[in-house]
Short mmCIF file of C-alpha atoms (C1' of nucleotides) in Angstrom, two decimals:
data_model
loop_
_atom_site.label_atom_id
_atom_site.label_comp_id
_atom_site.label_asym_id
_atom_site.label_seq_id
_atom_site.Cartn_x
_atom_site.Cartn_y
_atom_site.Cartn_z
CA MET A 1 -25.29 -29.27 -38.12
CA VAL A 2 -23.89 -26.13 -36.56
CA GLU A 3 -24.04 -26.61 -32.83
CA GLU A 4 -21.01 -25.74 -30.74
CA ASN A 5 -20.36 -22.83 -33.02
CA LYS A 6 -21.04 -19.90 -30.76
CA ILE A 7 -17.76 -18.07 -31.18
CA PRO A 8 -17.68 -15.71 -34.17
CA GLN A 9 -15.41 -16.66 -37.02
CA TYR A 10 -13.31 -13.51 -36.82
CA LYS A 11 -12.59 -14.23 -33.18
CA LYS A 12 -11.50 -17.76 -33.92
CA LEU A 13 -9.15 -16.47 -36.58
CA TYR A 14 -7.88 -13.86 -34.14
CA GLU A 15 -7.12 -16.53 -31.56
CA THR A 16 -5.44 -18.74 -34.12
CA LEU A 17 -3.18 -16.03 -35.48
CA ARG A 18 -2.46 -14.69 -32.02
CA ARG A 19 -1.41 -18.12 -30.87
CA HIS A 20 0.80 -18.58 -33.91
CA ILE A 21 2.48 -15.23 -33.43
CA ILE A 22 3.15 -15.78 -29.76
CA SER A 23 4.39 -19.31 -30.33
CA GLY A 24 6.91 -18.00 -32.81
CA ALA A 25 5.47 -19.56 -35.94
CA TYR A 26 5.98 -16.18 -37.60
CA GLU A 27 9.30 -14.39 -37.43
CA GLU A 28 9.23 -10.90 -35.99
CA GLY A 29 9.06 -8.41 -38.82
CA SER A 30 7.90 -11.01 -41.30
CA LEU A 31 4.63 -10.88 -43.13
CA LEU A 32 1.45 -12.69 -42.30
CA PRO A 33 -0.28 -14.45 -45.18
CA SER A 34 -2.15 -11.92 -47.26
CA GLU A 35 -5.80 -11.26 -46.56
CA ASN A 36 -6.85 -13.16 -49.63
CA GLU A 37 -4.73 -16.14 -48.64
CA LEU A 38 -6.26 -16.14 -45.18
CA CYS A 39 -9.68 -16.02 -46.79
CA ALA A 40 -8.89 -19.09 -48.83
CA VAL A 41 -7.22 -21.03 -46.05
CA HIS A 42 -9.86 -20.36 -43.40
CA ASN A 43 -12.76 -20.22 -45.78
CA MET A 44 -14.02 -16.76 -44.89
CA THR A 45 -14.59 -13.54 -46.75
CA ARG A 46 -12.28 -10.58 -46.65
CA PRO A 47 -14.31 -8.40 -44.31
CA THR A 48 -14.23 -11.19 -41.74
CA VAL A 49 -10.50 -11.68 -42.12
CA ARG A 50 -9.99 -7.93 -41.87
CA HIS A 51 -12.05 -7.85 -38.70
CA ALA A 52 -9.68 -10.35 -37.12
CA LEU A 53 -6.62 -8.46 -38.35
CA GLU A 54 -7.96 -5.19 -36.95
CA SER A 55 -8.10 -6.77 -33.52
CA LEU A 56 -4.54 -7.96 -33.91
CA VAL A 57 -3.47 -4.45 -34.87
CA GLN A 58 -5.26 -3.04 -31.88
CA ASP A 59 -3.55 -5.48 -29.56
CA GLY A 60 -0.17 -4.76 -31.06
CA PHE A 61 0.49 -8.13 -32.64
CA ILE A 62 0.75 -6.85 -36.19
CA MET A 63 1.28 -3.63 -38.08
CA LYS A 64 -0.43 -3.19 -41.41
CA LYS A 65 0.98 -1.37 -44.37
CA GLN A 66 -0.97 -0.67 -47.48
CA GLY A 67 0.42 -2.46 -50.50
CA LYS A 68 2.79 -4.44 -48.33
CA GLY A 69 1.02 -6.64 -45.86
CA SER A 70 0.63 -7.39 -42.18
CA ILE A 71 3.93 -7.18 -40.36
CA VAL A 72 4.31 -9.34 -37.26
CA ARG A 73 5.17 -7.20 -34.25
CA LYS A 74 5.49 -9.67 -31.42
CA PRO A 75 4.66 -7.62 -28.36
CA PRO A 76 7.19 -7.50 -25.57
CA GLN A 77 7.94 -10.85 -24.01
CA ASP A 78 8.31 -9.43 -20.59
CA ILE A 79 5.79 -7.86 -18.40
CA GLY A 80 3.47 -5.84 -20.54
CA ILE A 81 1.22 -5.05 -17.69
CA LEU A 82 0.96 -1.41 -18.59
CA SER A 83 -0.54 -1.96 -21.97
CA ILE A 84 -3.87 -3.53 -22.57
CA SER A 85 -2.53 -5.95 -25.11
CA GLY A 86 0.11 -7.43 -22.93
CA THR A 87 -2.04 -8.18 -19.96
CA SER A 88 -2.83 -11.73 -20.90
CA SER A 89 0.64 -12.67 -22.01
CA ALA A 90 2.03 -10.63 -19.21
CA ILE A 91 5.16 -12.63 -18.90
CA GLY A 92 7.24 -14.52 -21.41
CA LYS A 93 6.74 -18.18 -20.78
CA PRO A 94 10.24 -19.61 -21.00
CA TYR A 95 11.62 -17.90 -17.96
CA LEU A 96 8.49 -17.64 -15.96
CA ARG A 97 6.99 -19.79 -13.32
CA THR A 98 3.72 -19.06 -11.58
CA GLN A 99 3.01 -20.23 -8.10
CA ILE A 100 -0.51 -20.09 -6.78
CA LEU A 101 -0.36 -18.87 -3.21
CA GLN A 102 -4.11 -18.86 -2.83
CA LYS A 103 -6.18 -20.99 -5.15
CA PRO A 104 -9.29 -19.26 -6.46
CA GLN A 105 -11.91 -19.28 -3.76
CA ILE A 106 -15.23 -17.57 -3.32
CA LYS A 107 -15.22 -14.95 -0.61
CA PRO A 108 -17.15 -11.84 0.30
CA TRP A 109 -15.67 -8.58 -0.89
CA PRO A 110 -13.22 -6.93 1.48
CA GLU A 111 -14.67 -4.33 3.81
CA LEU A 112 -12.23 -1.69 2.75
CA PHE A 113 -11.71 -1.89 -0.95
CA HIS A 114 -9.65 0.47 -3.07
CA PHE A 115 -12.36 0.82 -5.67
CA ASP A 116 -16.08 1.40 -5.70
CA LEU A 117 -18.10 -1.67 -6.56
CA SER A 118 -21.29 -1.78 -8.59
CA GLU A 119 -24.42 -3.24 -7.02
CA SER A 120 -24.29 -6.38 -9.10
CA GLU A 121 -20.70 -6.93 -8.10
CA LYS A 122 -21.57 -6.52 -4.44
CA ASP A 123 -24.47 -8.97 -4.63
CA PHE A 124 -22.41 -11.77 -6.03
CA GLY A 125 -19.38 -12.73 -4.07
CA CYS A 126 -15.91 -12.39 -5.36
CA ILE A 127 -13.34 -14.89 -6.43
CA TYR A 128 -10.06 -14.31 -4.70
CA MET A 129 -6.67 -15.53 -5.71
CA GLU A 130 -3.06 -14.77 -5.00
CA ARG A 131 -0.14 -15.58 -7.20
CA LEU A 132 3.59 -15.26 -7.03
CA ARG A 133 5.56 -15.16 -10.26
CA PHE A 134 9.16 -16.06 -10.73
CA VAL A 135 11.62 -15.08 -13.40
CA ASN A 136 14.75 -17.20 -13.32
CA LYS A 137 13.74 -18.60 -9.96
CA GLN A 138 13.62 -15.13 -8.48
CA PRO A 139 10.24 -13.84 -7.28
CA VAL A 140 9.38 -10.62 -9.05
CA PHE A 141 5.66 -10.34 -8.99
CA TYR A 142 3.07 -10.80 -6.29
CA ASP A 143 -0.51 -10.17 -7.28
CA ILE A 144 -3.82 -10.28 -5.46
CA ASN A 145 -6.89 -10.57 -7.64
CA HIS A 146 -10.56 -9.96 -6.99
CA ILE A 147 -12.97 -11.10 -9.65
CA PRO A 148 -16.75 -10.86 -9.34
CA ASN A 149 -18.32 -14.29 -9.17
CA ILE A 150 -20.74 -13.72 -12.01
CA ASN A 151 -21.45 -16.80 -14.06
CA LEU A 152 -18.05 -18.41 -14.11
CA PRO A 153 -18.86 -22.13 -13.92
CA ARG A 154 -16.08 -24.36 -12.70
CA PHE A 155 -13.77 -21.39 -12.39
CA THR A 156 -12.45 -22.19 -8.95
CA SER A 157 -11.50 -25.70 -9.98
CA ARG A 158 -9.45 -24.67 -12.95
CA THR A 159 -5.71 -24.80 -12.95
CA PHE A 160 -3.88 -21.55 -13.35
CA GLU A 161 -0.32 -22.78 -13.15
CA ASN A 162 1.62 -21.26 -16.01
CA LYS A 163 -1.58 -20.06 -17.58
CA SER A 164 -2.72 -16.54 -17.91
CA LEU A 165 -5.75 -15.63 -15.90
CA PHE A 166 -6.82 -13.36 -18.72
CA GLU A 167 -6.32 -16.01 -21.32
CA ILE A 168 -8.65 -18.34 -19.47
CA LEU A 169 -11.24 -15.62 -19.06
CA ARG A 170 -11.00 -14.74 -22.72
CA THR A 171 -11.00 -18.21 -24.23
CA SER A 172 -13.24 -20.05 -21.78
CA TYR A 173 -15.69 -17.36 -20.79
CA GLN A 174 -15.46 -14.85 -23.63
CA ILE A 175 -14.52 -12.14 -21.20
CA GLU A 176 -12.20 -9.59 -22.72
CA VAL A 177 -10.46 -6.71 -21.08
CA ARG A 178 -11.49 -3.52 -22.78
CA GLY A 179 -9.61 -0.98 -20.74
CA GLY A 180 -8.89 0.01 -17.23
CA GLU A 181 -7.42 2.40 -14.77
CA GLN A 182 -4.48 2.05 -12.50
CA LYS A 183 -2.53 3.79 -9.81
CA LEU A 184 1.19 3.38 -9.35
CA LYS A 185 3.55 4.25 -6.61
CA ALA A 186 6.85 3.24 -5.13
CA LEU A 187 6.67 1.77 -1.63
CA LYS A 188 8.97 0.41 1.02
CA ALA A 189 8.56 -3.32 1.30
CA ASP A 190 7.13 -4.44 4.60
CA SER A 191 8.20 -7.71 6.14
CA LYS A 192 5.58 -9.79 4.34
CA ILE A 193 6.24 -8.33 0.89
CA GLY A 194 9.96 -8.43 1.53
CA SER A 195 9.95 -12.11 2.31
CA LEU A 196 7.64 -12.94 -0.58
CA LEU A 197 9.75 -11.06 -3.10
CA ASN A 198 13.01 -12.03 -1.45
CA ILE A 199 14.23 -8.52 -0.80
CA LYS A 200 15.13 -6.63 2.33
CA GLU A 201 12.49 -4.91 4.36
CA GLY A 202 12.46 -1.25 3.40
CA ASP A 203 13.68 -1.85 -0.12
CA PRO A 204 11.63 -0.13 -2.79
CA VAL A 205 8.88 -2.05 -4.55
CA LEU A 206 6.58 -0.99 -7.30
CA TYR A 207 2.96 -0.99 -6.19
CA ILE A 208 0.06 -1.07 -8.63
CA GLU A 209 -3.67 -1.01 -8.13
CA ARG A 210 -5.71 -1.78 -11.18
CA LYS A 211 -9.32 -1.93 -12.20
CA LEU A 212 -9.89 -3.63 -15.51
CA PHE A 213 -13.08 -3.11 -17.48
CA THR A 214 -14.38 -5.99 -19.53
CA ASN A 215 -16.87 -6.54 -22.29
CA ARG A 216 -19.30 -7.91 -19.73
CA GLU A 217 -21.44 -5.29 -18.09
CA GLY A 218 -20.57 -4.70 -14.47
CA PHE A 219 -17.76 -7.19 -14.57
CA ASN A 220 -14.48 -5.63 -13.52
CA ILE A 221 -11.30 -7.27 -12.41
CA TYR A 222 -9.43 -5.76 -9.50
CA SER A 223 -5.76 -6.42 -8.95
CA THR A 224 -3.16 -5.32 -6.51
CA ILE A 225 0.41 -5.91 -7.55
CA TYR A 226 3.74 -5.73 -5.82
CA PHE A 227 6.67 -5.80 -8.18
CA ASN A 228 10.28 -6.42 -7.34
CA SER A 229 12.13 -4.03 -9.62
CA GLU A 230 15.57 -4.84 -8.33
CA LYS A 231 16.60 -6.77 -11.42
CA HIS A 232 13.57 -6.30 -13.67
CA THR A 233 11.50 -3.46 -14.93
CA ILE A 234 7.93 -3.25 -15.96
CA PHE A 235 7.68 -2.59 -19.63
CA GLY A 236 4.77 -1.16 -21.49
CA THR A 237 3.89 0.11 -24.92
CA PHE A 238 1.05 2.39 -25.80
CA MET B 1 -16.34 16.76 -59.88
CA VAL B 2 -14.90 15.24 -56.73
CA GLU B 3 -11.67 17.03 -56.03
CA GLU B 4 -10.92 18.08 -52.45
CA ASN B 5 -12.44 14.84 -51.28
CA LYS B 6 -9.35 13.00 -50.10
CA ILE B 7 -10.44 12.20 -46.57
CA PRO B 8 -12.38 8.93 -46.25
CA GLN B 9 -16.00 9.24 -45.32
CA TYR B 10 -15.67 7.23 -42.14
CA LYS B 11 -12.95 9.59 -40.97
CA LYS B 12 -15.04 12.62 -41.65
CA LEU B 13 -17.89 11.14 -39.66
CA TYR B 14 -15.44 10.25 -36.90
CA GLU B 15 -14.20 13.84 -36.74
CA THR B 16 -17.72 15.22 -36.80
CA LEU B 17 -18.98 13.01 -33.99
CA ARG B 18 -15.81 13.49 -31.99
CA ARG B 19 -16.17 17.25 -32.27
CA HIS B 20 -19.79 17.07 -31.19
CA ILE B 21 -18.99 14.89 -28.20
CA ILE B 22 -16.15 17.08 -27.01
CA SER B 23 -18.16 20.25 -27.51
CA GLY B 24 -20.88 18.85 -25.31
CA ALA B 25 -23.58 18.47 -27.93
CA TYR B 26 -24.25 15.05 -26.46
CA GLU B 27 -24.76 14.55 -22.77
CA GLU B 28 -22.45 12.11 -21.05
CA GLY B 29 -24.19 8.77 -20.82
CA SER B 30 -26.70 9.63 -23.49
CA LEU B 31 -27.08 7.77 -26.73
CA LEU B 32 -25.69 8.70 -30.10
CA PRO B 33 -28.11 8.50 -33.03
CA SER B 34 -28.50 4.91 -34.09
CA GLU B 35 -26.36 3.53 -36.85
CA ASN B 36 -29.24 3.58 -39.29
CA GLU B 37 -30.01 7.19 -38.46
CA LEU B 38 -26.40 8.14 -39.00
CA CYS B 39 -26.51 6.33 -42.32
CA ALA B 40 -29.50 8.37 -43.40
CA VAL B 41 -28.25 11.71 -42.12
CA HIS B 42 -24.74 11.41 -43.53
CA ASN B 43 -25.71 9.43 -46.56
CA MET B 44 -23.44 6.46 -46.00
CA THR B 45 -23.91 2.74 -45.57
CA ARG B 46 -23.82 0.96 -42.25
CA PRO B 47 -20.34 -0.58 -42.54
CA THR B 48 -18.97 2.90 -43.13
CA VAL B 49 -20.81 4.29 -40.14
CA ARG B 50 -19.68 1.34 -38.05
CA HIS B 51 -16.09 1.96 -39.10
CA ALA B 52 -16.34 5.48 -37.71
CA LEU B 53 -17.99 4.27 -34.51
CA GLU B 54 -15.30 1.65 -34.00
CA SER B 55 -12.69 4.38 -34.02
CA LEU B 56 -14.71 6.31 -31.47
CA VAL B 57 -14.91 3.21 -29.28
CA GLN B 58 -11.19 2.71 -29.60
CA ASP B 59 -10.51 6.29 -28.59
CA GLY B 60 -12.87 6.04 -25.67
CA PHE B 61 -15.49 8.49 -26.84
CA ILE B 62 -18.33 6.00 -26.88
CA MET B 63 -19.25 2.60 -25.51
CA LYS B 64 -21.40 0.35 -27.62
CA LYS B 65 -24.02 -2.01 -26.34
CA GLN B 66 -25.83 -4.49 -28.44
CA GLY B 67 -29.51 -3.78 -28.67
CA LYS B 68 -29.08 -0.47 -26.90
CA GLY B 69 -26.90 1.90 -28.80
CA SER B 70 -23.73 3.95 -28.58
CA ILE B 71 -23.28 5.53 -25.19
CA VAL B 72 -21.31 8.76 -25.02
CA ARG B 73 -18.35 8.41 -22.69
CA LYS B 74 -16.53 11.71 -22.80
CA PRO B 75 -13.01 10.55 -22.05
CA PRO B 76 -10.98 12.07 -19.24
CA GLN B 77 -9.60 15.48 -20.05
CA ASP B 78 -6.28 14.51 -18.56
CA ILE B 79 -5.10 11.32 -20.01
CA GLY B 80 -2.38 10.63 -17.56
CA ILE B 81 1.20 9.82 -17.93
CA LEU B 82 0.77 6.14 -18.45
CA SER B 83 -1.20 6.44 -21.59
CA ILE B 84 -0.41 8.52 -24.58
CA SER B 85 0.04 12.04 -23.37
CA GLY B 86 2.36 14.55 -21.96
CA THR B 87 3.33 14.81 -18.40
CA SER B 88 1.58 18.11 -17.92
CA SER B 89 -1.77 16.38 -18.00
CA ALA B 90 -0.66 13.77 -15.54
CA ILE B 91 -2.00 15.76 -12.67
CA GLY B 92 -4.78 18.28 -12.61
CA LYS B 93 -3.32 21.51 -13.89
CA PRO B 94 -4.59 23.94 -11.26
CA TYR B 95 -2.29 22.68 -8.59
CA LEU B 96 0.70 22.15 -10.76
CA ARG B 97 3.63 24.47 -11.03
CA THR B 98 6.55 23.86 -13.31
CA GLN B 99 10.06 25.02 -12.65
CA ILE B 100 12.63 24.84 -15.40
CA LEU B 101 15.86 23.58 -13.91
CA GLN B 102 17.67 23.50 -17.21
CA LYS B 103 16.42 25.64 -20.06
CA PRO B 104 16.37 23.87 -23.42
CA GLN B 105 19.88 23.76 -24.83
CA ILE B 106 21.49 21.97 -27.71
CA LYS B 107 23.91 19.27 -26.65
CA PRO B 108 25.40 16.09 -28.09
CA TRP B 109 23.60 12.90 -27.15
CA PRO B 110 24.81 11.25 -23.96
CA GLU B 111 27.45 8.58 -24.39
CA LEU B 112 25.44 6.02 -22.51
CA PHE B 113 21.80 6.30 -23.45
CA HIS B 114 18.99 4.05 -22.33
CA PHE B 115 17.57 3.71 -25.81
CA ASP B 116 18.99 3.02 -29.24
CA LEU B 117 19.06 6.04 -31.49
CA SER B 118 18.44 6.10 -35.20
CA GLU B 119 21.13 7.43 -37.50
CA SER B 120 19.24 10.61 -38.26
CA GLU B 121 18.81 11.26 -34.57
CA LYS B 122 22.51 10.73 -33.94
CA ASP B 123 23.55 13.10 -36.74
CA PHE B 124 21.56 15.98 -35.40
CA GLY B 125 22.23 16.99 -31.85
CA CYS B 126 19.70 16.82 -29.11
CA ILE B 127 17.83 19.41 -27.15
CA TYR B 128 18.14 18.88 -23.44
CA MET B 129 15.94 20.21 -20.69
CA GLU B 130 15.17 19.46 -17.06
CA ARG B 131 12.03 20.35 -15.17
CA LEU B 132 10.75 20.05 -11.66
CA ARG B 133 7.01 20.00 -11.01
CA PHE B 134 5.26 20.94 -7.85
CA VAL B 135 1.85 20.02 -6.50
CA ASN B 136 0.78 22.19 -3.60
CA LYS B 137 4.31 23.54 -3.33
CA GLN B 138 5.67 20.02 -2.86
CA PRO B 139 8.00 18.69 -5.55
CA VAL B 140 6.64 15.48 -7.00
CA PHE B 141 8.05 15.20 -10.42
CA TYR B 142 11.53 15.59 -11.84
CA ASP B 143 11.96 14.96 -15.54
CA ILE B 144 14.88 14.98 -17.94
CA ASN B 145 14.07 15.28 -21.61
CA HIS B 146 16.06 14.57 -24.76
CA ILE B 147 14.58 15.72 -28.05
CA PRO B 148 16.34 15.36 -31.39
CA ASN B 149 17.19 18.75 -32.85
CA ILE B 150 15.52 18.16 -36.18
CA ASN B 151 14.03 21.28 -37.65
CA LEU B 152 12.77 23.00 -34.54
CA PRO B 153 13.43 26.68 -35.23
CA ARG B 154 13.59 28.95 -32.19
CA PHE B 155 12.80 26.04 -29.91
CA THR B 156 15.46 26.78 -27.33
CA SER B 157 14.28 30.35 -26.91
CA ARG B 158 10.70 29.43 -26.12
CA THR B 159 9.25 29.63 -22.67
CA PHE B 160 8.00 26.42 -21.13
CA GLU B 161 6.85 27.65 -17.77
CA ASN B 162 3.42 26.20 -17.07
CA LYS B 163 3.13 25.04 -20.64
CA SER B 164 3.15 21.53 -21.84
CA LEU B 165 6.15 20.55 -23.86
CA PHE B 166 3.90 18.36 -25.93
CA GLU B 167 1.40 21.13 -26.50
CA ILE B 168 4.12 23.33 -27.93
CA LEU B 169 5.40 20.56 -30.14
CA ARG B 170 1.92 19.88 -31.42
CA THR B 171 0.71 23.41 -31.99
CA SER B 172 3.93 25.06 -33.10
CA TYR B 173 5.66 22.24 -34.94
CA GLN B 174 2.85 19.86 -35.84
CA ILE B 175 4.54 17.06 -33.96
CA GLU B 176 2.13 14.63 -32.37
CA VAL B 177 2.86 11.75 -30.07
CA ARG B 178 1.54 8.57 -31.59
CA GLY B 179 2.63 6.02 -29.04
CA GLY B 180 5.62 4.94 -27.08
CA GLU B 181 7.28 2.53 -24.78
CA GLN B 182 8.30 2.87 -21.19
CA LYS B 183 10.04 1.08 -18.40
CA LEU B 184 9.13 1.49 -14.77
CA LYS B 185 10.81 0.58 -11.56
CA ALA B 186 11.00 1.58 -7.95
CA LEU B 187 14.32 2.99 -6.81
CA LYS B 188 15.93 4.31 -3.69
CA ALA B 189 16.40 8.04 -3.95
CA ASP B 190 20.04 9.09 -4.03
CA SER B 191 21.09 12.35 -2.44
CA LYS B 192 20.45 14.45 -5.53
CA ILE B 193 16.98 13.04 -6.21
CA GLY B 194 16.18 13.14 -2.53
CA SER B 195 16.96 16.82 -2.24
CA LEU B 196 15.16 17.68 -5.46
CA LEU B 197 12.01 15.84 -4.45
CA ASN B 198 12.36 16.80 -0.80
CA ILE B 199 12.44 13.27 0.55
CA LYS B 200 14.97 11.33 2.55
CA GLU B 201 17.83 9.59 0.85
CA GLY B 202 16.88 5.94 0.46
CA ASP B 203 13.17 6.59 0.28
CA PRO B 204 11.45 4.89 -2.62
CA VAL B 205 10.84 6.84 -5.81
CA LEU B 206 9.10 5.81 -8.98
CA TYR B 207 11.48 5.82 -11.93
CA ILE B 208 10.27 5.93 -15.52
CA GLU B 209 12.12 5.83 -18.81
CA ARG B 210 10.05 6.65 -21.83
CA LYS B 211 10.48 6.74 -25.55
CA LEU B 212 7.69 8.51 -27.36
CA PHE B 213 7.07 7.96 -31.06
CA THR B 214 5.76 10.85 -33.09
CA ASN B 215 4.14 11.40 -36.45
CA ARG B 216 7.50 12.57 -37.79
CA GLU B 217 9.64 9.73 -39.06
CA GLY B 218 12.70 9.15 -36.91
CA PHE B 219 11.70 11.76 -34.37
CA ASN B 220 11.35 10.31 -30.89
CA ILE B 221 11.24 12.01 -27.54
CA TYR B 222 13.17 10.48 -24.66
CA SER B 223 12.30 11.21 -21.06
CA THR B 224 13.53 10.10 -17.70
CA ILE B 225 11.23 10.75 -14.79
CA TYR B 226 11.60 10.54 -11.04
CA PHE B 227 8.33 10.64 -9.17
CA ASN B 228 7.77 11.26 -5.51
CA SER B 229 4.96 8.88 -4.64
CA GLU B 230 4.88 9.67 -0.97
CA LYS B 231 1.64 11.63 -1.15
CA HIS B 232 0.68 11.16 -4.78
CA THR B 233 0.20 8.30 -7.16
CA ILE B 234 0.53 8.15 -10.86
CA PHE B 235 -2.82 7.52 -12.38
CA GLY B 236 -3.50 6.15 -15.82
CA THR B 237 -6.34 4.90 -17.92
CA PHE B 238 -6.04 2.71 -20.95
"C1'" DT C 1 23.39 -2.46 -68.42
"C1'" DT C 2 20.33 0.82 -66.80
"C1'" DT C 3 16.04 2.94 -66.64
"C1'" DT C 4 11.21 3.10 -67.37
"C1'" DT C 5 6.84 1.00 -67.75
"C1'" DA C 6 3.42 -2.05 -66.79
"C1'" DA C 7 1.46 -5.85 -64.54
"C1'" DA C 8 0.54 -8.33 -60.45
"C1'" DC C 9 0.43 -8.26 -56.21
"C1'" DT C 10 -0.82 -6.04 -51.43
"C1'" DT C 11 -4.16 -3.36 -48.15
"C1'" DG C 12 -7.85 0.62 -47.99
"C1'" DT C 13 -12.49 2.19 -48.73
"C1'" DA C 14 -17.25 1.47 -49.78
"C1'" DT C 15 -21.80 -0.55 -51.18
"C1'" DT C 16 -25.45 -3.85 -50.69
"C1'" DT C 17 -27.73 -7.44 -48.53
"C1'" DA C 18 -29.08 -10.73 -44.95
"C1'" DC C 19 -29.86 -12.58 -40.67
"C1'" DA C 20 -28.69 -13.13 -35.50
"C1'" DA C 21 -29.03 -11.35 -30.95
"C1'" DG C 22 -29.94 -8.07 -27.34
"C1'" DT C 23 -33.16 -4.16 -25.64
"C1'" DT C 24 -37.26 -1.50 -25.25
"C1'" DA C 25 -41.94 -0.31 -25.88
"C1'" DT C 26 -46.34 -1.77 -27.10
"C1'" DT C 27 -50.01 -4.73 -27.30
"C1'" DG C 28 -53.02 -8.11 -25.60
"C1'" DA C 29 -54.78 -11.38 -22.29
"C1'" DA C 30 -55.27 -12.67 -17.58
"C1'" DT D 1 -54.33 -3.33 -13.19
"C1'" DT D 2 -50.85 -6.58 -13.95
"C1'" DC D 3 -48.24 -9.62 -16.45
"C1'" DA D 4 -46.65 -11.93 -20.53
"C1'" DA D 5 -46.06 -12.12 -25.37
"C1'" DT D 6 -44.93 -9.61 -29.36
"C1'" DA D 7 -43.34 -6.20 -32.38
"C1'" DA D 8 -40.13 -2.75 -33.35
"C1'" DC D 9 -36.31 -1.10 -32.44
"C1'" DT D 10 -31.00 -1.45 -31.46
"C1'" DT D 11 -26.06 -3.42 -32.50
"C1'" DG D 12 -23.38 -7.88 -34.00
"C1'" DT D 13 -21.84 -11.00 -37.56
"C1'" DA D 14 -21.15 -12.27 -42.26
"C1'" DA D 15 -21.31 -12.72 -47.28
"C1'" DA D 16 -20.31 -11.10 -52.10
"C1'" DT D 17 -18.63 -7.45 -54.80
"C1'" DA D 18 -16.16 -3.37 -56.65
"C1'" DC D 19 -12.71 -0.18 -57.16
"C1'" DA D 20 -8.84 2.88 -55.17
"C1'" DA D 21 -4.17 3.23 -53.71
"C1'" DG D 22 0.37 1.76 -52.31
"C1'" DT D 23 4.29 -1.80 -53.15
"C1'" DT D 24 6.86 -5.09 -55.51
"C1'" DT D 25 8.27 -7.62 -59.39
"C1'" DA D 26 9.06 -8.46 -64.01
"C1'" DA D 27 9.03 -7.15 -68.58
"C1'" DA D 28 10.17 -3.76 -72.06
"C1'" DA D 29 12.68 0.11 -73.80
"C1'" DA D 30 16.55 3.15 -73.71
#
DNA sequence: TTTTTAAACTTGTATTTACAAGTTATTGAA
DNA sequence: TTCAATAACTTGTAAATACAAGTTTAAAAA
């Protein structure tokens, strides 16, 4: 009878609540249904519900208070790239458009790469994609992503327009970002970056190199980001 | 019979294991005792032990692997400016020199402030200080700090040379940073910043505004940072 | 009316039990 | 000896239960 049921219950509840919070079903500062109510509604026991809520706390979607309840926190709408929680919902949807400059394609790893690769990562190729993100029709965000091509069926044929790369990895492949490291600096835009981000050559841009660890052994995501901070800032909580 | 026993068992186990890991009792990459062993040794049940281990995972002290065990991770000594920590650990200490440009002094809050202040913060004045940090005799780091003047006896007469502001707050006043929010952007250096950081006017600098929450209610630390990323980057793990 | 008390919530901690799933070492057969 | 199957580990998920502790609400007493 149970067949497609590979995803743990607490994770399904996590996804459900997360979706509801992001979509605005719960007011910021309001209370989630109590643990016992969630038990009844979703037909689980309290430890399972609490497991889901703990993940939501960890990702900054709720704050718990003993005797009170779970308070909806609604993580920053804008670019939460600096915090682990925000990475998937990096940009608030209403004002954001994502343009795929380079659809995901399988390539060998670059000769000169900013980070050291594990053997398993080297053996498999990498999936490469470039995106440009717009806020209010202004380009603010140019990112280059390298993802090891380890068991990601149909990945290159998926559509990423207005969808979070991390959301797809998490919901379709059960790959979750567990942490990472990053380097930041301010750079002068060269002609390519300048034209992509619609700023003058020589103007300052925020440059970020990131390596994101996931729950899958030897599976790291590598991103290079150029950010136009003329009218926007990168926001992060920790 | 039970009297002093206010701290939950899982927390005590967390502290014990954390202490052992930091002290070096476990080799990096080695395995912690299995959950069942920990149950037996500390006389607790597995959920309790797992609760403690989850906290250790969250804090980066171990990595768990199904079927294998809990792998000791020994988190970086210097956490870096982008995660929860003070700026003094942003860069390896040996090469860092700190110059106090403006000794801590009590002032009113600025008229125009980047962040909203709570009432209690407004009522008390603020302590203001400016620092310039050098790596290899090159200035890389200029920071402006605003701290609410709430019960910090003798704070302005302390010496901060080569000492972490956050270390003093933690050890002398029991104030710990619990989290925060920050905004980042790339800016052109104006003449003042350029001369301070020894770069040309118009060169890009990394600009950071931070609000740090502490364990004391209504006590937040506000910092503005200009970073010379010509030869250095800001590194962070999360 | 105001204050205090108690009840009815909420989340926090903890035990006990069971089985699933991944890893490693051992055993047995080729 | 070599390889494959198995057993004995490990952590992961989940249920059912109990009580502690903090918060809110409503009832009772002043």
